[in-house]
CSV table of C-alpha atoms and ligand atoms in Angstrom, one decimal:
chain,number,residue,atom,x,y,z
B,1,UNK,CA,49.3,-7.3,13.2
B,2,UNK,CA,47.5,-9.9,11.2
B,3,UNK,CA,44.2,-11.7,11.1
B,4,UNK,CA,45.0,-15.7,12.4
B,5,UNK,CA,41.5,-16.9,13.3
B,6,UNK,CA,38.0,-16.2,11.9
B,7,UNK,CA,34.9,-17.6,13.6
B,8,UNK,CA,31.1,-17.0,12.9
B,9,UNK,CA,28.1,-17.3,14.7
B,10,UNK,CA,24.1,-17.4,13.7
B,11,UNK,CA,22.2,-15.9,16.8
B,12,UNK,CA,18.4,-15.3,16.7
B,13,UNK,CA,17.3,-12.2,18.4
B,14,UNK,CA,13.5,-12.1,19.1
B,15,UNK,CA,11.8,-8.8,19.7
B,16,UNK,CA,10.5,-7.9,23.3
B,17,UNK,CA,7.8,-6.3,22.1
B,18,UNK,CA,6.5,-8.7,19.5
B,19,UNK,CA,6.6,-8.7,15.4
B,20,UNK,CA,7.7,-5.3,13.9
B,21,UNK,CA,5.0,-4.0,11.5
B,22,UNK,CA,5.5,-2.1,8.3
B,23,UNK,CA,3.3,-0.9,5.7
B,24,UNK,CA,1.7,-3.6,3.3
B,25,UNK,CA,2.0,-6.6,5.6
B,26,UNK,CA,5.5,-6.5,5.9
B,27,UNK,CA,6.8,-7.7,9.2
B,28,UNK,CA,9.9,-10.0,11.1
B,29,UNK,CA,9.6,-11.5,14.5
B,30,UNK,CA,13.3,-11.3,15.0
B,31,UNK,CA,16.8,-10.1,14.2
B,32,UNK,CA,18.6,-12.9,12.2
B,33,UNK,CA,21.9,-12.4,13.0
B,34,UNK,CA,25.3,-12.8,11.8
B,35,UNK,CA,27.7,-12.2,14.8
B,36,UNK,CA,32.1,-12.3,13.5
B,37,UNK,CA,34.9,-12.4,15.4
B,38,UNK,CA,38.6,-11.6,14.0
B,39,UNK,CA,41.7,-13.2,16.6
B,40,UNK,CA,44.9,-11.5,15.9
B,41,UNK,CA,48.5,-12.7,16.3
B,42,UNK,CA,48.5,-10.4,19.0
B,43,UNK,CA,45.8,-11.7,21.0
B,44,UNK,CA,43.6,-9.2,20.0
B,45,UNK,CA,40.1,-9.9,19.3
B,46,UNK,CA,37.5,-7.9,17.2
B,47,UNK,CA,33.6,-8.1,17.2
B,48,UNK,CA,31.4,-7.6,14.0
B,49,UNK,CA,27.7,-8.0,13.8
B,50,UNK,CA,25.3,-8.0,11.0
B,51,UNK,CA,21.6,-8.7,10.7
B,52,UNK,CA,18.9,-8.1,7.7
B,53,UNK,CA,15.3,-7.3,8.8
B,54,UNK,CA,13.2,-10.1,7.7
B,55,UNK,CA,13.7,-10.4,3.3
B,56,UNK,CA,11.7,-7.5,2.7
B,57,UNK,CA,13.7,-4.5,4.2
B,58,UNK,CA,17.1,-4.5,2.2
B,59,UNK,CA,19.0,-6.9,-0.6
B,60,UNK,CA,19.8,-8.9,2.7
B,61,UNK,CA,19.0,-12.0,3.6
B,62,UNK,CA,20.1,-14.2,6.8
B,63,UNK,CA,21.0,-17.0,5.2
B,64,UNK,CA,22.7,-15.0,2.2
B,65,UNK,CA,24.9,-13.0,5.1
B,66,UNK,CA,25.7,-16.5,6.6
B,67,UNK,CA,27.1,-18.0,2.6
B,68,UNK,CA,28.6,-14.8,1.9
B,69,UNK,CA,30.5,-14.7,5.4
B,70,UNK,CA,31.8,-18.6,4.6
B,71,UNK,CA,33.1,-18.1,1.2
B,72,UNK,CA,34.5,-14.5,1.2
B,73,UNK,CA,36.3,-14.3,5.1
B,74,UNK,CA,39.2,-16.8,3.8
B,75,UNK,CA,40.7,-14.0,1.9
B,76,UNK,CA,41.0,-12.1,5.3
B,77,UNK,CA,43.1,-14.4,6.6
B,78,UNK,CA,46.6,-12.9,7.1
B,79,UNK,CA,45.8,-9.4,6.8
B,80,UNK,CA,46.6,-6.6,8.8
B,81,UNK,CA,42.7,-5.4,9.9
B,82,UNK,CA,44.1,-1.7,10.2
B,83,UNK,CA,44.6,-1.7,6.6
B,84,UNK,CA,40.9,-0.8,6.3
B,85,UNK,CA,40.9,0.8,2.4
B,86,UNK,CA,42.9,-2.5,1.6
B,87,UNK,CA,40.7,-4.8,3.0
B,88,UNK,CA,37.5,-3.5,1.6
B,89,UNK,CA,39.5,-2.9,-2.0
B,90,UNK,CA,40.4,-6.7,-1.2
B,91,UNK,CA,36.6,-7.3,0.0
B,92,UNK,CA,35.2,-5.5,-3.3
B,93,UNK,CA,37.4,-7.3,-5.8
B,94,UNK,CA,37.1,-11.0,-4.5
B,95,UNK,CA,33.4,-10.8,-3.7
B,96,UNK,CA,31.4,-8.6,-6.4
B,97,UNK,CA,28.1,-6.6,-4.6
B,98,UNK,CA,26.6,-7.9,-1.8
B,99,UNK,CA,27.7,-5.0,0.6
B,100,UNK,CA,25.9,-6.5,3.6
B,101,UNK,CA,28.0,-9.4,3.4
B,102,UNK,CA,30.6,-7.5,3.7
B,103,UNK,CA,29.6,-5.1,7.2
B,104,UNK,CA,30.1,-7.6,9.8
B,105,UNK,CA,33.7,-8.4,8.5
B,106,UNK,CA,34.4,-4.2,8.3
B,107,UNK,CA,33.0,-3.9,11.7
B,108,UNK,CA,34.9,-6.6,13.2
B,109,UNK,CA,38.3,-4.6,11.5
B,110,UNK,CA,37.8,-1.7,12.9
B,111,UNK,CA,37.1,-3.0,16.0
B,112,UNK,CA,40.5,-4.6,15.8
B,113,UNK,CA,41.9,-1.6,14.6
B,114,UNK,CA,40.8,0.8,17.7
B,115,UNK,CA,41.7,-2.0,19.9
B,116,UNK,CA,45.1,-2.1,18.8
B,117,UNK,CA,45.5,2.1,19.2
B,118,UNK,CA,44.2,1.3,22.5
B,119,UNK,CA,41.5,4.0,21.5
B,120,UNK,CA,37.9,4.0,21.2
B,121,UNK,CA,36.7,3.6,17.8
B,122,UNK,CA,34.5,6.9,17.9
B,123,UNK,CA,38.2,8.2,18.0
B,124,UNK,CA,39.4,7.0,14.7
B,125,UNK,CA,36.1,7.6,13.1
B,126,UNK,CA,36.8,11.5,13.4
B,127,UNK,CA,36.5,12.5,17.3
B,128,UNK,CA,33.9,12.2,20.0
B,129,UNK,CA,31.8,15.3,19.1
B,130,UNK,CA,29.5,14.8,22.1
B,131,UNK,CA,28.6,12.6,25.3
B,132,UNK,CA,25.4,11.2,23.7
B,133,UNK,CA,22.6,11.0,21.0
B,134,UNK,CA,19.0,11.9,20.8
B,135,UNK,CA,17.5,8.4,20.3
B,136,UNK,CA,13.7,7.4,18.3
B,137,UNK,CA,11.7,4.7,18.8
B,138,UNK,CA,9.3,3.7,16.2
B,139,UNK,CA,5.6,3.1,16.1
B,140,UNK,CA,4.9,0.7,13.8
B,141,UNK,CA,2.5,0.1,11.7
B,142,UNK,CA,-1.0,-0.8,12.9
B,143,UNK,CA,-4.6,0.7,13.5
B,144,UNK,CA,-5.3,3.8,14.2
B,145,UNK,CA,-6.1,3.4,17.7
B,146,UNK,CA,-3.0,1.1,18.3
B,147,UNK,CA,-0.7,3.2,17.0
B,148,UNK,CA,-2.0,6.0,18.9
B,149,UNK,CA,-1.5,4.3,22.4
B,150,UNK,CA,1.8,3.0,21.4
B,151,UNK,CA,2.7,6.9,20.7
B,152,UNK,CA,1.3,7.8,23.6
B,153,UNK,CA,3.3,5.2,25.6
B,154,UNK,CA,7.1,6.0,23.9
B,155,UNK,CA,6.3,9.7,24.8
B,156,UNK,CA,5.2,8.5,28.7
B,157,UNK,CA,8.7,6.7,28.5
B,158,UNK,CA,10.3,10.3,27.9
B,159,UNK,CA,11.7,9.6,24.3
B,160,UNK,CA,10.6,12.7,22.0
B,161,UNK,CA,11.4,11.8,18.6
B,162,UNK,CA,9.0,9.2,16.5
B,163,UNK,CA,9.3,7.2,13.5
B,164,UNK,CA,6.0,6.6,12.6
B,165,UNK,CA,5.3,4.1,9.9
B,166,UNK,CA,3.2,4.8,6.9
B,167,UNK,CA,3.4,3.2,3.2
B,168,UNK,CA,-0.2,1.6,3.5
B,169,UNK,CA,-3.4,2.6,2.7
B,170,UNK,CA,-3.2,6.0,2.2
B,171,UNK,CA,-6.8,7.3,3.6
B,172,UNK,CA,-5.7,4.9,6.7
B,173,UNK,CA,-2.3,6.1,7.2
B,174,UNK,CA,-4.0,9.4,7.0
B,175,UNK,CA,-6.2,8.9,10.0
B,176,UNK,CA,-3.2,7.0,11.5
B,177,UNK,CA,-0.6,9.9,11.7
B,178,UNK,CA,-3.4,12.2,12.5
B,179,UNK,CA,-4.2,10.6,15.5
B,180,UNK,CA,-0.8,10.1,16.6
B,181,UNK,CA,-0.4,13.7,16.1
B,182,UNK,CA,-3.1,14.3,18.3
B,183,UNK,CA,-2.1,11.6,21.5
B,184,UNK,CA,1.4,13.5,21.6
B,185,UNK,CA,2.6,16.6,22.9
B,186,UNK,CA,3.5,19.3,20.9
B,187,UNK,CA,7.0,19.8,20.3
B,188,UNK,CA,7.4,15.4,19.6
B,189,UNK,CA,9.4,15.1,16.8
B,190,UNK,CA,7.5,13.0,14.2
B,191,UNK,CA,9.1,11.3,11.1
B,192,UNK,CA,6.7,9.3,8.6
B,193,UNK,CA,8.5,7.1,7.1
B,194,UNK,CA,6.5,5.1,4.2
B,195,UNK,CA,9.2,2.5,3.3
B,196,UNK,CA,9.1,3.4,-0.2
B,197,UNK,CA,5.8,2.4,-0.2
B,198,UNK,CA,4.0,4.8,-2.1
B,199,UNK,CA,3.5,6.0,-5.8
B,200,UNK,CA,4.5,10.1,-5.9
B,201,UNK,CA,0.5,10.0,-6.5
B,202,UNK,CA,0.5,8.1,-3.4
B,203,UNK,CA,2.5,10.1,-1.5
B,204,UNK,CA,1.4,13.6,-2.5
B,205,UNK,CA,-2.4,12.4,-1.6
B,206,UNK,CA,-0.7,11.3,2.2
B,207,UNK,CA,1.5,15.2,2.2
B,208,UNK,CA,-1.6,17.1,0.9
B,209,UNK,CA,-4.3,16.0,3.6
B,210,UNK,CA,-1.7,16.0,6.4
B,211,UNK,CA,0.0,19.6,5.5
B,212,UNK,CA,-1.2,20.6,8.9
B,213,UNK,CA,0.7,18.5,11.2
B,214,UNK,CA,4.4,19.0,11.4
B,215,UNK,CA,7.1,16.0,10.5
B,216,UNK,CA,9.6,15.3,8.2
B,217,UNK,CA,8.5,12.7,5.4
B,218,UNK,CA,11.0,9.7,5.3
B,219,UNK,CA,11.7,7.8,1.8
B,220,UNK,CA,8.1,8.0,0.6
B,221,UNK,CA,8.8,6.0,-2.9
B,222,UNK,CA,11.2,3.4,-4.2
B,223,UNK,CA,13.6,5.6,-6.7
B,224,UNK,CA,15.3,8.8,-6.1
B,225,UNK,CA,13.4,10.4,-9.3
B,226,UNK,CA,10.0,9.2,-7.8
B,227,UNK,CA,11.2,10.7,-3.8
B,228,UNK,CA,12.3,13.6,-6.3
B,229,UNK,CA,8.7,14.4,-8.1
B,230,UNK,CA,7.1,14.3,-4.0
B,231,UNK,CA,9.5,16.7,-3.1
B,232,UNK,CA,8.5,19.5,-5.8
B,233,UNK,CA,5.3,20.1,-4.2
B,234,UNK,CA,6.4,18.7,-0.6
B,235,UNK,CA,6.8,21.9,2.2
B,236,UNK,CA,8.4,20.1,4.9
B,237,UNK,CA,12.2,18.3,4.6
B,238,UNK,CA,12.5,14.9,3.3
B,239,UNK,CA,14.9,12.3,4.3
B,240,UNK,CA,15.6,9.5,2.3
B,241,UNK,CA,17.0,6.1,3.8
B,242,UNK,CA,16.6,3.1,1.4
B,243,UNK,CA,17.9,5.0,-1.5
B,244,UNK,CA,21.2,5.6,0.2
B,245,UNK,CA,23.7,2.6,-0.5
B,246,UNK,CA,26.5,4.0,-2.5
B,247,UNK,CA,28.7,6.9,-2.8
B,248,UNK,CA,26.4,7.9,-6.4
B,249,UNK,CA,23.3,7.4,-4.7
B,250,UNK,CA,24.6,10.3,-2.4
B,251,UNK,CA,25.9,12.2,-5.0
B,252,UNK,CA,23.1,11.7,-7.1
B,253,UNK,CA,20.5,13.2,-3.8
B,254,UNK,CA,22.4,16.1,-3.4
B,255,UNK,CA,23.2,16.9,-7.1
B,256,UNK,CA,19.1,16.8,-7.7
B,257,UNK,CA,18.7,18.1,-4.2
B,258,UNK,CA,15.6,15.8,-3.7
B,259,UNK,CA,16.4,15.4,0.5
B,260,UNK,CA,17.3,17.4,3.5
B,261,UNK,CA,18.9,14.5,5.9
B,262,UNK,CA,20.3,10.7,5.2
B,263,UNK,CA,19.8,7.8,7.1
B,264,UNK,CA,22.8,5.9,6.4
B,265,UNK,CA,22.5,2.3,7.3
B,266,UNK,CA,26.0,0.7,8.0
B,267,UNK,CA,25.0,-3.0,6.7
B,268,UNK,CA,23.4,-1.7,3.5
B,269,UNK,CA,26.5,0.5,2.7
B,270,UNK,CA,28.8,-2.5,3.4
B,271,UNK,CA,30.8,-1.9,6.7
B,272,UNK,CA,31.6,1.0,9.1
B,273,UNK,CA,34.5,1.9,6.9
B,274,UNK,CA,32.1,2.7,3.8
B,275,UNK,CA,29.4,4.0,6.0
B,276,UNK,CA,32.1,6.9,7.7
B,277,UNK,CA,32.9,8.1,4.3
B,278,UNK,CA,29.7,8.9,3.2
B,279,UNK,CA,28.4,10.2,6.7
B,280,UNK,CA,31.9,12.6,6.0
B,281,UNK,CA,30.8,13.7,2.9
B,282,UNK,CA,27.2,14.0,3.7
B,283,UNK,CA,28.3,16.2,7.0
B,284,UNK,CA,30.6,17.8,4.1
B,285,UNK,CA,27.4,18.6,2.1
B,286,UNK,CA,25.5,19.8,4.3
B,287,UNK,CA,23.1,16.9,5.0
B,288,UNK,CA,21.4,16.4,8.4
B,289,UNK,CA,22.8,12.4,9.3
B,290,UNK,CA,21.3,9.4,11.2
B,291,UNK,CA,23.6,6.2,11.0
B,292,UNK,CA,21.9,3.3,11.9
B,293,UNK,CA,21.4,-0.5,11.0
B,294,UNK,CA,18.9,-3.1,9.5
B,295,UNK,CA,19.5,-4.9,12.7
B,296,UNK,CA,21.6,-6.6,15.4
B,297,UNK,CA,22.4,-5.8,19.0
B,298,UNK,CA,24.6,-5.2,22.0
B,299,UNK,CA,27.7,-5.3,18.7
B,300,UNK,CA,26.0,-3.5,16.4
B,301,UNK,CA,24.8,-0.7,18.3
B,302,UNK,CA,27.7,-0.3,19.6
B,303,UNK,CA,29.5,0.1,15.9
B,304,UNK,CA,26.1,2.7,15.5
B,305,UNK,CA,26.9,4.6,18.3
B,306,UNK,CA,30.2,5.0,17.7
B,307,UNK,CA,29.7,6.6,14.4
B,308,UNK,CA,26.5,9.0,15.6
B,309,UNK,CA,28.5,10.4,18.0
B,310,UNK,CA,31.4,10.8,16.2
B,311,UNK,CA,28.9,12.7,13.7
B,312,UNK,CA,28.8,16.7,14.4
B,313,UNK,CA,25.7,17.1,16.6
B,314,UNK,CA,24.3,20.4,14.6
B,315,UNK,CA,23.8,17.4,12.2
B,316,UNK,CA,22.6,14.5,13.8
B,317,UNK,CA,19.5,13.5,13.5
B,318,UNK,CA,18.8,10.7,15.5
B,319,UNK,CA,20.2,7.3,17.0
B,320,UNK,CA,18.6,3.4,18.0
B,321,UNK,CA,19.3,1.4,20.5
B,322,UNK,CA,18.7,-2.4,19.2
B,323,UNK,CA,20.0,-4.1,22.1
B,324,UNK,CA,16.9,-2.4,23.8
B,325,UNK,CA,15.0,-4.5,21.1
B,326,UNK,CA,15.5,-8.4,21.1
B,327,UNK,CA,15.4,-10.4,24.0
B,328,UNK,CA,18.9,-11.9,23.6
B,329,UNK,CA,21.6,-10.7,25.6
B,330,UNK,CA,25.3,-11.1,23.9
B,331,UNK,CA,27.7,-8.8,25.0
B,332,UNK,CA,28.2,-6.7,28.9
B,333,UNK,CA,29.2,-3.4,28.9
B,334,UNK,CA,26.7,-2.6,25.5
B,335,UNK,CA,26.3,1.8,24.8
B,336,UNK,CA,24.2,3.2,27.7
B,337,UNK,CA,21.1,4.4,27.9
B,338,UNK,CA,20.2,6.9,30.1
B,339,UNK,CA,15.9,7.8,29.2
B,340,UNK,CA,16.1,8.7,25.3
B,341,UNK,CA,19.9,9.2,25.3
B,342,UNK,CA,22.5,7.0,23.9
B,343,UNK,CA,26.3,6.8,25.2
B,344,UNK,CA,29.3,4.5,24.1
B,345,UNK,CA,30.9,2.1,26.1
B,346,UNK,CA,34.4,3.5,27.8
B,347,UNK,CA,37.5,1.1,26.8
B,348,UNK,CA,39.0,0.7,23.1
B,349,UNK,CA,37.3,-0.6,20.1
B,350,UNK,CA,33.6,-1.3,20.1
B,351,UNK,CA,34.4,-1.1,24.7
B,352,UNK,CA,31.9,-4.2,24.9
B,353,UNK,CA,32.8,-7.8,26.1
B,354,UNK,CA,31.2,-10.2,24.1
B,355,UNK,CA,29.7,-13.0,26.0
B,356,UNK,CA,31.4,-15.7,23.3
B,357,UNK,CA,29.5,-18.4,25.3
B,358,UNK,CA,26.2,-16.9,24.4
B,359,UNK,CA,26.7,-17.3,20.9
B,360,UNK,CA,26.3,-21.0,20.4
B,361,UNK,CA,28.9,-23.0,18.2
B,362,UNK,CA,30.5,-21.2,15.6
B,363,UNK,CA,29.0,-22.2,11.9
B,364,UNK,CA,32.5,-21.1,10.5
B,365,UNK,CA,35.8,-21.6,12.4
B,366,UNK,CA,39.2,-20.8,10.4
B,367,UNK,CA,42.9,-20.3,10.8
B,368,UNK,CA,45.3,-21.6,13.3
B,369,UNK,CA,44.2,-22.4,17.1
B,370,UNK,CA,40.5,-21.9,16.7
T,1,MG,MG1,13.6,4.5,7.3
């Protein structure tokens, strides 16, 4: 089986609910997306999808993933896309860094490579270990009054786990989770998650005034060593998510033993290939695991879903359902949602049809009979 065509799409995904808000004015009004698919000589076709949040949330930009896609998916051409160490070995040697450039390609493999077993890819990323995942929504980052409401409203929609974003002001953010904590039930799983927006002095000011309320603190400063210094005097878990882009950074977490769970994001790693392995060693280590994404939809949350549920459930955190996000509709058949659980599409692969015609006109198109 070998790769004969490449094409590549930009799609813009808009948010149904309007701009998502982080901590110190960051926010993106849409998913920028970068949407591959992979024909084989077998008439096989595979579906990748990668999209940064705005410039501010990872080394990712849209037009970056869009460059990177044009000059480094040549190299695929010809290979067999079940050969998934060799073409990321390829990947890594052709095209130094730049990982994200990288995930829609690996995505769009394995895809290919399930296809062709005629399994689902949950299969080959270890076994389905249950029927569905525990998803969050977020609350993001506003006053205190607005963020209370939207809390108020994610709980009324029966989800029970929330991100809520911090990062800010810290005497704000303060009043902020408090009253978040106060509009939900008890028993609503609450993550504050600051962005790496804090200084440890920052951070310890936020975990000393709020010692009361219970919720795990999510990546409160940029380095591990800073996350590290929070942690000494911290007495609830701590999960780290931006820090987690390669196999050291993992190592490096668990040697120092600065977090409790990961939050492995499979665009930021560099492909669901990479993204399996450290989810396998993190499992292996004893982490608790969330595998998500910067962004994307109907493709990409499939690719997400496939790999939470393919992750023990004693330690899975939590899932997202983008497609639920952007107003953009590009593939039938995406994982369903049944109230705040996530399933995967039945059929081999990814299991969704991509509606091709959706997509626009390809910016790339290579190989034979495109
Ligand atoms: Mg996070």
């Amino acid at each position: 089986m070998r790769i004969e065509t490449i094409k590549a799409y930009r799609v813009l995904q808009p948010f149904v609910d309007g701009p998502y808000k982080m901590s110190k004015g960051r926010h993106a009004d849409a998913f920028d997306a970068v949407i591959v698919s992979l024909g084989a000589d077998n008439g096989l076709v595979g579906w990748g999808e990668m999209a940064p949040l705005g410039t501010f949330y990872s080394d990712a930009f849209a037009a970056g993933a869009q460059a990177g896609v044009a000059e480094l998916a040549p190299h695929l051409l010809g290979r067999d896309p079940r050969a998934l160490a060799q073409v990321n070995r390829l990947m890594d040697v052709v095209f130094k860094g730049h990982p994200y450039v990288k995930s829609a390609l690996d995505m769009a493999c394995c895809d290919l490579a399930a296809r062709a077993a005629d399994a689902p890819l949950v299969t080959l990323l270890g076994g389905r270990e249950s029927e569905t995942a525990e998803l969050y929504r977020v609350v993001t980052h506003g006053s205190v009054d607005t963020m209370a409401k939207l809390a108020q409203r994610i709980v009324g929609d029966g989800f029970r786990r929330l991100q809520v974003k911090v990062g800010g002001d810290v005497k704000g953010d303060i009043e902020r989770v408090t009253a978040v904590a106060a509009a939900v039930p008890k028993g609503t799983v609450i993550f504050c998650d600051a962005n790496a927006g804090w200084t440890p002095f920052q951070a310890r000011q936020f975990a000393d005034a709020t010692r009361e309320i219970d919720y795990v603190f999510e990546q409160p400063c940029v380095s591990i060593d800073e996350c590290l210094s929070v942690r000494r005097s911290l007495g609830k878990p701590m999960v780290l998510d931006e820090s987690v882009v390669t196999l050291e950074n993992l190592l490096e977490i668990h040697r120092k033993g600065v977090a409790d769970g990961l939050t492995l994001k499979i665009s930021r790693i560099g492909g669901v290939s990479k993204t399996r392995a450290l989810r396998d060693l993190a499992v292996e280590l004893g982490f608790m695991v969330t595998v998500e994404d910067t962004g994307g939809a109907e493709i990409d949350t499939a690719a997400m879903a496939h790999l939470s549920l393919s992750t023990p459930e004693e330690r899975r955190l939590h899932a997202i359902a983008f497609h639920d996000w952007v107003t953009v509709k590009t593939a039938v058949a995406p994982p369903p949602v049944n109230g705040s659980r996530m399933g995967i599409p039945d059929g081999p692969g990814l299991g969704i049809d991509v509606l091709a015609e959706r997509l626009g006109n390809p910016f790339l198109e290579l190989g034979q009979g495109k």
